[in-house]
Amino acid sequence: MFWTRERTGEEASTWLLFAHKYSYLKALSERFPTGATRSFCIPRPFVGSSPQAERVLIVLAAALMESFGIRIQVCDESDYSMVEGFVLDPHGQAIVASWLGTDGIWRVETTDSTATVREYTDITAYVTAHSVIDAPTPHQRLRALADYLDVEWSWLVRRCAEVSAYGIAGLLVPSSRLLSTVGIDRACRFLGKAAPPRR
């Protein structure tokens, strides 16, 4: 169970653009071939105050994760919006990792504190029970996410299918070895598969 701190498109775009994030998701899917779960907290006020481009980035980041077999959950509980990123492992430990809202660039620590692990377990149980995008398939979850974020689904999947037909490399050329367009391409391909066939 993974808890992701990103709430905005700007924050979520790192999953699409940073090469190490793509490698991390790929490694995660290989380590947990039966699937992992990643939860977001995106309260309704964040939706209302975000431009459409930001909301599209969130859906694309979720699509990238779902393309690797990582199930996405989203809760709208404002009290959880500041919870730092964490991972619950099956051995009663939590790994806390965050770069958002910290004084430094990155912070990682582990804990087996019963109270802390119970708190994180309760949070993940809540989002599992109250996910605003709960659905049985990846594309159904992504459509529910698009609806929640007020992104027109038919437009999104059609545009993703068009972009994936040519690739994003002609539009974006990373100027750093740390950046890559492979995540955007994969997310667009995955979403584009939900587009109705052309006539």
PDB file of C-alpha atoms in Angstrom, residues 154-164 188:
ATOM      1  CA  SER A 154     -14.144  11.304 -24.602  1.00  0.00           C
ATOM      2  CA  TRP A 155     -11.937  14.295 -25.447  1.00  0.00           C
ATOM      3  CA  LEU A 156      -9.105  13.009 -23.241  1.00  0.00           C
ATOM      4  CA  VAL A 157      -8.956   9.485 -24.653  1.00  0.00           C
ATOM      5  CA  ARG A 158      -9.306  10.747 -28.231  1.00  0.00           C
ATOM      6  CA  ARG A 159      -6.445  13.229 -27.778  1.00  0.00           C
ATOM      7  CA  CYS A 160      -4.299  10.579 -26.058  1.00  0.00           C
ATOM      8  CA  ALA A 161      -4.908   8.173 -28.949  1.00  0.00           C
ATOM      9  CA  GLU A 162      -3.858  10.886 -31.404  1.00  0.00           C
ATOM     10  CA  VAL A 163      -0.728  11.770 -29.435  1.00  0.00           C
ATOM     11  CA  SER A 164       0.240   8.124 -28.944  1.00  0.00           C
ATOM     12  CA  CYS A 188      -1.177   8.373 -23.551  1.00  0.00           C
TER      13      CYS A 188
END
